[in-house]
Structure formats: structure tokens, C-alpha cells
């Protein structure tokens, strides 16, 4: 972070997947970019790049994605105060008022379903924090759970990590 996110489908050498970089989404098939669209990946902004970007840049990205910063309230969740930003009929996100860590976001899809993502079980990693559990829900029903363990920080990263011109199967993380 804050460079982006690479997700590979199938095995690591398949050449298929998605890369998110510079507010764009690249879809790879057989090591070729088959589509590129402008997309502010709000989960990456709220969960990661918010800690690297300046506040004006973060707010601009989130407003572009549809968050209404004129809508603000406090919520008590499990006895803790959280800031809630956004319109409950569209996009909202929650920030822990004590730690300032991103907690969750939700939105209504075109069919009225509530789609939610949660960052839970934060642990210290280097000079920052990382959520070791990420939950995805639809209408309060769990659809996917990611659990991270044995997390380490590399001393350096490959320069081609988020390349959009090199073979996707060769990108290393």
C-alpha cells in the first residue's frame, strides 16, 4: 500500500486476475489486460490508502465513489463510539472514534440488498495496524470470510508488483 492490490484467479501462474492501481481496475486473462475501467476501490481507500494519502485526497476519492460527507453521526457499537459517514440509503462507513481505524462499510445495491464489508481483529504490523479478519455480508448473511495469519513485512517489494504491461503470471508479491 498505497500502490494497489493484485488478485490472482486459479493458481499463481494462471495469468488471470484483477489489479487495482491508481483508481483503475485492470482485468487480466491469459496474461493480457482485457479491460481497464476507472474505479475507486472504496475498501482499499478506507482500509489502506487512507493511512498514506492526505485527507483531502481521501475525501475526494470517497466523494467520487458516492459517499456524502454532509451526513455524519455517532454510533455506539459494542460499547464503543464510532463515526458514521454517508447516507444510509446509499453508501456509509464506520471509523472507530478512539483508534481511527476503519471498521466497516455498507451500501445498498440496485435491488435494495445491503452489502457490507467489515475489517476486524486488528493487530499491530510494523508501524501500523492490519485487520486479520475481513468479512463480507449480504443482508447480514456472511458470504465470505478472509482470515490472515503469520503476516510479515518484507524489506522490499518487486518493482513490477503492480505493472499493467508485464505478464500477470510473472507478477510476484
PDB file of C-alpha atoms in Angstrom:
ATOM      1  CA  UNK A   1       0.000   0.000   0.000  1.00  0.00           C
ATOM      2  CA  UNK A   2      -0.796   2.541  -1.174  1.00  0.00           C
ATOM      3  CA  UNK A   3       0.148   1.304  -4.650  1.00  0.00           C
ATOM      4  CA  UNK A   4      -2.707  -1.132  -5.180  1.00  0.00           C
ATOM      5  CA  UNK A   5      -3.936  -4.698  -4.965  1.00  0.00           C
ATOM      6  CA  UNK A   6      -3.330  -7.727  -7.183  1.00  0.00           C
ATOM      7  CA  UNK A   7      -5.695 -10.711  -7.019  1.00  0.00           C
ATOM      8  CA  UNK A   8      -4.863 -13.854  -8.953  1.00  0.00           C
ATOM      9  CA  UNK A   9      -7.502 -16.392 -10.009  1.00  0.00           C
ATOM     10  CA  UNK A  10      -6.671 -20.084 -10.208  1.00  0.00           C
ATOM     11  CA  UNK A  11      -3.045 -20.891  -9.497  1.00  0.00           C
ATOM     12  CA  UNK A  12      -0.336 -18.266  -9.137  1.00  0.00           C
ATOM     13  CA  UNK A  13       0.868 -18.733 -12.741  1.00  0.00           C
ATOM     14  CA  UNK A  14      -2.575 -18.734 -14.414  1.00  0.00           C
ATOM     15  CA  UNK A  15      -2.244 -15.232 -15.867  1.00  0.00           C
ATOM     16  CA  UNK A  16      -5.817 -14.452 -14.807  1.00  0.00           C
ATOM     17  CA  UNK A  17      -6.950 -11.936 -12.223  1.00  0.00           C
ATOM     18  CA  UNK A  18      -7.541  -8.316 -11.327  1.00  0.00           C
ATOM     19  CA  UNK A  19      -5.175  -5.475 -10.489  1.00  0.00           C
ATOM     20  CA  UNK A  20      -6.318  -2.288  -8.776  1.00  0.00           C
ATOM     21  CA  UNK A  21      -3.921   0.612  -9.275  1.00  0.00           C
ATOM     22  CA  UNK A  22      -4.218   4.395  -9.386  1.00  0.00           C
ATOM     23  CA  UNK A  23      -8.024   4.363  -9.111  1.00  0.00           C
ATOM     24  CA  UNK A  24      -8.332   1.964 -12.046  1.00  0.00           C
ATOM     25  CA  UNK A  25      -9.246  -1.697 -12.336  1.00  0.00           C
ATOM     26  CA  UNK A  26      -7.385  -3.944 -14.786  1.00  0.00           C
ATOM     27  CA  UNK A  27      -8.791  -7.382 -15.646  1.00  0.00           C
ATOM     28  CA  UNK A  28      -6.244  -9.948 -16.858  1.00  0.00           C
ATOM     29  CA  UNK A  29      -6.917 -13.064 -18.937  1.00  0.00           C
ATOM     30  CA  UNK A  30      -4.048 -15.230 -20.125  1.00  0.00           C
ATOM     31  CA  UNK A  31      -1.520 -12.507 -19.213  1.00  0.00           C
ATOM     32  CA  UNK A  32      -3.273  -9.790 -21.221  1.00  0.00           C
ATOM     33  CA  UNK A  33      -5.217  -6.821 -19.940  1.00  0.00           C
ATOM     34  CA  UNK A  34      -8.706  -7.377 -21.375  1.00  0.00           C
ATOM     35  CA  UNK A  35     -10.365  -4.415 -19.695  1.00  0.00           C
ATOM     36  CA  UNK A  36      -9.459  -1.267 -17.858  1.00  0.00           C
ATOM     37  CA  UNK A  37     -12.028   0.887 -16.114  1.00  0.00           C
ATOM     38  CA  UNK A  38     -11.805   3.827 -13.761  1.00  0.00           C
ATOM     39  CA  UNK A  39     -12.811   2.563 -10.329  1.00  0.00           C
ATOM     40  CA  UNK A  40     -12.223   3.954  -6.891  1.00  0.00           C
ATOM     41  CA  UNK A  41     -11.971   0.760  -4.839  1.00  0.00           C
ATOM     42  CA  UNK A  42     -13.506   2.118  -1.643  1.00  0.00           C
ATOM     43  CA  UNK A  43     -12.408  -0.815   0.501  1.00  0.00           C
ATOM     44  CA  UNK A  44      -8.781  -0.140  -0.455  1.00  0.00           C
ATOM     45  CA  UNK A  45      -9.213   3.571   0.231  1.00  0.00           C
ATOM     46  CA  UNK A  46     -10.892   3.095   3.622  1.00  0.00           C
ATOM     47  CA  UNK A  47      -8.847   0.123   4.763  1.00  0.00           C
ATOM     48  CA  UNK A  48      -5.405   1.013   3.447  1.00  0.00           C
ATOM     49  CA  UNK A  49      -4.575   4.139   1.435  1.00  0.00           C
ATOM     50  CA  UNK A  50      -6.365   6.398   3.943  1.00  0.00           C
ATOM     51  CA  UNK A  51      -3.280   5.956   6.139  1.00  0.00           C
ATOM     52  CA  UNK A  52      -0.922   7.115   3.364  1.00  0.00           C
ATOM     53  CA  UNK A  53      -2.857   9.773   1.410  1.00  0.00           C
ATOM     54  CA  UNK A  54      -3.550  13.268   2.638  1.00  0.00           C
ATOM     55  CA  UNK A  55      -7.102  13.766   3.986  1.00  0.00           C
ATOM     56  CA  UNK A  56      -8.241  15.968   1.073  1.00  0.00           C
ATOM     57  CA  UNK A  57      -7.209  13.271  -1.410  1.00  0.00           C
ATOM     58  CA  UNK A  58      -9.017  10.564   0.588  1.00  0.00           C
ATOM     59  CA  UNK A  59     -12.192  12.641   0.882  1.00  0.00           C
ATOM     60  CA  UNK A  60     -12.141  13.437  -2.858  1.00  0.00           C
ATOM     61  CA  UNK A  61     -11.826   9.733  -3.737  1.00  0.00           C
ATOM     62  CA  UNK A  62     -14.650   8.747  -1.396  1.00  0.00           C
ATOM     63  CA  UNK A  63     -16.919  11.555  -2.635  1.00  0.00           C
ATOM     64  CA  UNK A  64     -16.241  10.440  -6.207  1.00  0.00           C
ATOM     65  CA  UNK A  65     -17.290   6.923  -5.195  1.00  0.00           C
ATOM     66  CA  UNK A  66     -20.576   8.235  -3.790  1.00  0.00           C
ATOM     67  CA  UNK A  67     -20.062   8.955  -0.081  1.00  0.00           C
ATOM     68  CA  UNK A  68     -21.923  12.009   1.249  1.00  0.00           C
ATOM     69  CA  UNK A  69     -19.695  13.771   3.804  1.00  0.00           C
ATOM     70  CA  UNK A  70     -22.580  16.083   4.763  1.00  0.00           C
ATOM     71  CA  UNK A  71     -24.141  13.067   6.506  1.00  0.00           C
ATOM     72  CA  UNK A  72     -22.286  12.374   9.765  1.00  0.00           C
ATOM     73  CA  UNK A  73     -23.371  10.752  13.018  1.00  0.00           C
ATOM     74  CA  UNK A  74     -22.037   8.902  16.040  1.00  0.00           C
ATOM     75  CA  UNK A  75     -22.928   5.273  16.691  1.00  0.00           C
ATOM     76  CA  UNK A  76     -22.281   3.077  19.720  1.00  0.00           C
ATOM     77  CA  UNK A  77     -21.225  -0.442  18.674  1.00  0.00           C
ATOM     78  CA  UNK A  78     -20.355  -2.989  21.370  1.00  0.00           C
ATOM     79  CA  UNK A  79     -19.929  -0.123  23.839  1.00  0.00           C
ATOM     80  CA  UNK A  80     -17.502   1.789  21.591  1.00  0.00           C
ATOM     81  CA  UNK A  81     -18.148   5.054  19.794  1.00  0.00           C
ATOM     82  CA  UNK A  82     -17.803   5.052  16.021  1.00  0.00           C
ATOM     83  CA  UNK A  83     -18.022   7.851  13.468  1.00  0.00           C
ATOM     84  CA  UNK A  84     -20.506   7.089  10.679  1.00  0.00           C
ATOM     85  CA  UNK A  85     -20.129   8.965   7.410  1.00  0.00           C
ATOM     86  CA  UNK A  86     -22.521   8.744   4.487  1.00  0.00           C
ATOM     87  CA  UNK A  87     -26.158   8.400   3.511  1.00  0.00           C
ATOM     88  CA  UNK A  88     -27.878   5.306   4.978  1.00  0.00           C
ATOM     89  CA  UNK A  89     -29.809   4.939   1.717  1.00  0.00           C
ATOM     90  CA  UNK A  90     -26.613   4.771  -0.346  1.00  0.00           C
ATOM     91  CA  UNK A  91     -23.017   4.430   0.955  1.00  0.00           C
ATOM     92  CA  UNK A  92     -21.786   4.598   4.583  1.00  0.00           C
ATOM     93  CA  UNK A  93     -18.637   3.764   6.515  1.00  0.00           C
ATOM     94  CA  UNK A  94     -17.700   3.471  10.194  1.00  0.00           C
ATOM     95  CA  UNK A  95     -14.446   4.581  11.868  1.00  0.00           C
ATOM     96  CA  UNK A  96     -13.514   3.716  15.473  1.00  0.00           C
ATOM     97  CA  UNK A  97     -13.599   7.070  17.332  1.00  0.00           C
ATOM     98  CA  UNK A  98     -10.726   6.092  19.647  1.00  0.00           C
ATOM     99  CA  UNK A  99      -8.261   4.396  17.279  1.00  0.00           C
ATOM    100  CA  UNK A 100      -9.409   5.969  13.985  1.00  0.00           C
ATOM    101  CA  UNK A 101      -9.271   2.525  12.366  1.00  0.00           C
ATOM    102  CA  UNK A 102     -11.728   1.632   9.601  1.00  0.00           C
ATOM    103  CA  UNK A 103     -14.382  -0.780  10.894  1.00  0.00           C
ATOM    104  CA  UNK A 104     -16.947  -1.366   8.169  1.00  0.00           C
ATOM    105  CA  UNK A 105     -18.732  -0.007   5.137  1.00  0.00           C
ATOM    106  CA  UNK A 106     -22.082  -0.770   3.605  1.00  0.00           C
ATOM    107  CA  UNK A 107     -24.168   0.204   0.642  1.00  0.00           C
ATOM    108  CA  UNK A 108     -27.480  -0.616  -0.923  1.00  0.00           C
ATOM    109  CA  UNK A 109     -27.256  -2.300  -4.302  1.00  0.00           C
ATOM    110  CA  UNK A 110     -29.707  -1.657  -7.151  1.00  0.00           C
ATOM    111  CA  UNK A 111     -32.016  -4.396  -5.784  1.00  0.00           C
ATOM    112  CA  UNK A 112     -32.125  -2.934  -2.276  1.00  0.00           C
ATOM    113  CA  UNK A 113     -29.755  -5.506  -0.739  1.00  0.00           C
ATOM    114  CA  UNK A 114     -27.386  -4.298   1.972  1.00  0.00           C
ATOM    115  CA  UNK A 115     -23.804  -5.187   1.010  1.00  0.00           C
ATOM    116  CA  UNK A 116     -21.341  -4.873   3.893  1.00  0.00           C
ATOM    117  CA  UNK A 117     -17.607  -5.319   4.424  1.00  0.00           C
ATOM    118  CA  UNK A 118     -16.004  -5.418   7.874  1.00  0.00           C
ATOM    119  CA  UNK A 119     -12.382  -5.146   8.995  1.00  0.00           C
ATOM    120  CA  UNK A 120     -11.996  -6.961  12.341  1.00  0.00           C
ATOM    121  CA  UNK A 121      -9.363  -8.227  14.758  1.00  0.00           C
ATOM    122  CA  UNK A 122      -6.713  -5.598  14.104  1.00  0.00           C
ATOM    123  CA  UNK A 123      -3.136  -6.452  15.023  1.00  0.00           C
ATOM    124  CA  UNK A 124      -0.036  -4.274  15.104  1.00  0.00           C
ATOM    125  CA  UNK A 125       2.119  -4.690  11.992  1.00  0.00           C
ATOM    126  CA  UNK A 126       5.275  -2.602  11.836  1.00  0.00           C
ATOM    127  CA  UNK A 127       4.275   0.995  12.458  1.00  0.00           C
ATOM    128  CA  UNK A 128       0.650   0.383  11.521  1.00  0.00           C
ATOM    129  CA  UNK A 129      -2.288  -1.925  12.017  1.00  0.00           C
ATOM    130  CA  UNK A 130      -3.821  -4.669   9.898  1.00  0.00           C
ATOM    131  CA  UNK A 131      -7.214  -6.345  10.119  1.00  0.00           C
ATOM    132  CA  UNK A 132      -6.627 -10.087  10.354  1.00  0.00           C
ATOM    133  CA  UNK A 133     -10.283 -10.852   9.665  1.00  0.00           C
ATOM    134  CA  UNK A 134     -12.312  -9.389   6.806  1.00  0.00           C
ATOM    135  CA  UNK A 135     -15.991 -10.264   6.485  1.00  0.00           C
ATOM    136  CA  UNK A 136     -18.315  -9.762   3.512  1.00  0.00           C
ATOM    137  CA  UNK A 137     -22.065  -9.868   4.078  1.00  0.00           C
ATOM    138  CA  UNK A 138     -25.233  -9.524   2.065  1.00  0.00           C
ATOM    139  CA  UNK A 139     -28.357  -8.646   4.061  1.00  0.00           C
ATOM    140  CA  UNK A 140     -26.486  -9.620   7.256  1.00  0.00           C
ATOM    141  CA  UNK A 141     -25.679 -13.083   5.863  1.00  0.00           C
ATOM    142  CA  UNK A 142     -21.990 -13.976   5.673  1.00  0.00           C
ATOM    143  CA  UNK A 143     -20.921 -14.540   2.053  1.00  0.00           C
ATOM    144  CA  UNK A 144     -17.136 -14.660   2.502  1.00  0.00           C
ATOM    145  CA  UNK A 145     -14.611 -14.601   5.339  1.00  0.00           C
ATOM    146  CA  UNK A 146     -10.906 -13.854   4.918  1.00  0.00           C
ATOM    147  CA  UNK A 147      -8.543 -14.727   7.773  1.00  0.00           C
ATOM    148  CA  UNK A 148      -4.911 -13.647   7.720  1.00  0.00           C
ATOM    149  CA  UNK A 149      -2.158 -15.067   9.924  1.00  0.00           C
ATOM    150  CA  UNK A 150       1.624 -15.221  10.085  1.00  0.00           C
ATOM    151  CA  UNK A 151       1.776 -11.770   8.476  1.00  0.00           C
ATOM    152  CA  UNK A 152       5.228 -10.289   7.951  1.00  0.00           C
ATOM    153  CA  UNK A 153       6.537  -7.153   6.318  1.00  0.00           C
ATOM    154  CA  UNK A 154       9.042  -7.694   3.507  1.00  0.00           C
ATOM    155  CA  UNK A 155      12.131  -5.496   3.448  1.00  0.00           C
ATOM    156  CA  UNK A 156      11.344  -4.573  -0.154  1.00  0.00           C
ATOM    157  CA  UNK A 157       8.833  -5.350  -2.897  1.00  0.00           C
ATOM    158  CA  UNK A 158       9.439  -6.184  -6.563  1.00  0.00           C
ATOM    159  CA  UNK A 159       9.293  -3.149  -8.846  1.00  0.00           C
ATOM    160  CA  UNK A 160       6.854  -4.974 -11.170  1.00  0.00           C
ATOM    161  CA  UNK A 161       4.348  -5.735  -8.413  1.00  0.00           C
ATOM    162  CA  UNK A 162       1.599  -3.583  -9.942  1.00  0.00           C
ATOM    163  CA  UNK A 163       2.733  -3.497 -13.545  1.00  0.00           C
ATOM    164  CA  UNK A 164      -0.011  -3.236 -16.121  1.00  0.00           C
ATOM    165  CA  UNK A 165       2.247  -4.175 -19.015  1.00  0.00           C
ATOM    166  CA  UNK A 166       4.193  -7.209 -17.771  1.00  0.00           C
ATOM    167  CA  UNK A 167       2.838 -10.766 -17.713  1.00  0.00           C
ATOM    168  CA  UNK A 168       0.340 -11.128 -14.883  1.00  0.00           C
ATOM    169  CA  UNK A 169       1.553 -14.667 -14.175  1.00  0.00           C
ATOM    170  CA  UNK A 170       5.043 -13.281 -13.570  1.00  0.00           C
ATOM    171  CA  UNK A 171       3.993 -10.593 -11.102  1.00  0.00           C
ATOM    172  CA  UNK A 172       5.279 -11.509  -7.662  1.00  0.00           C
ATOM    173  CA  UNK A 173       4.081 -10.344  -4.279  1.00  0.00           C
TER     174      UNK A 173
END
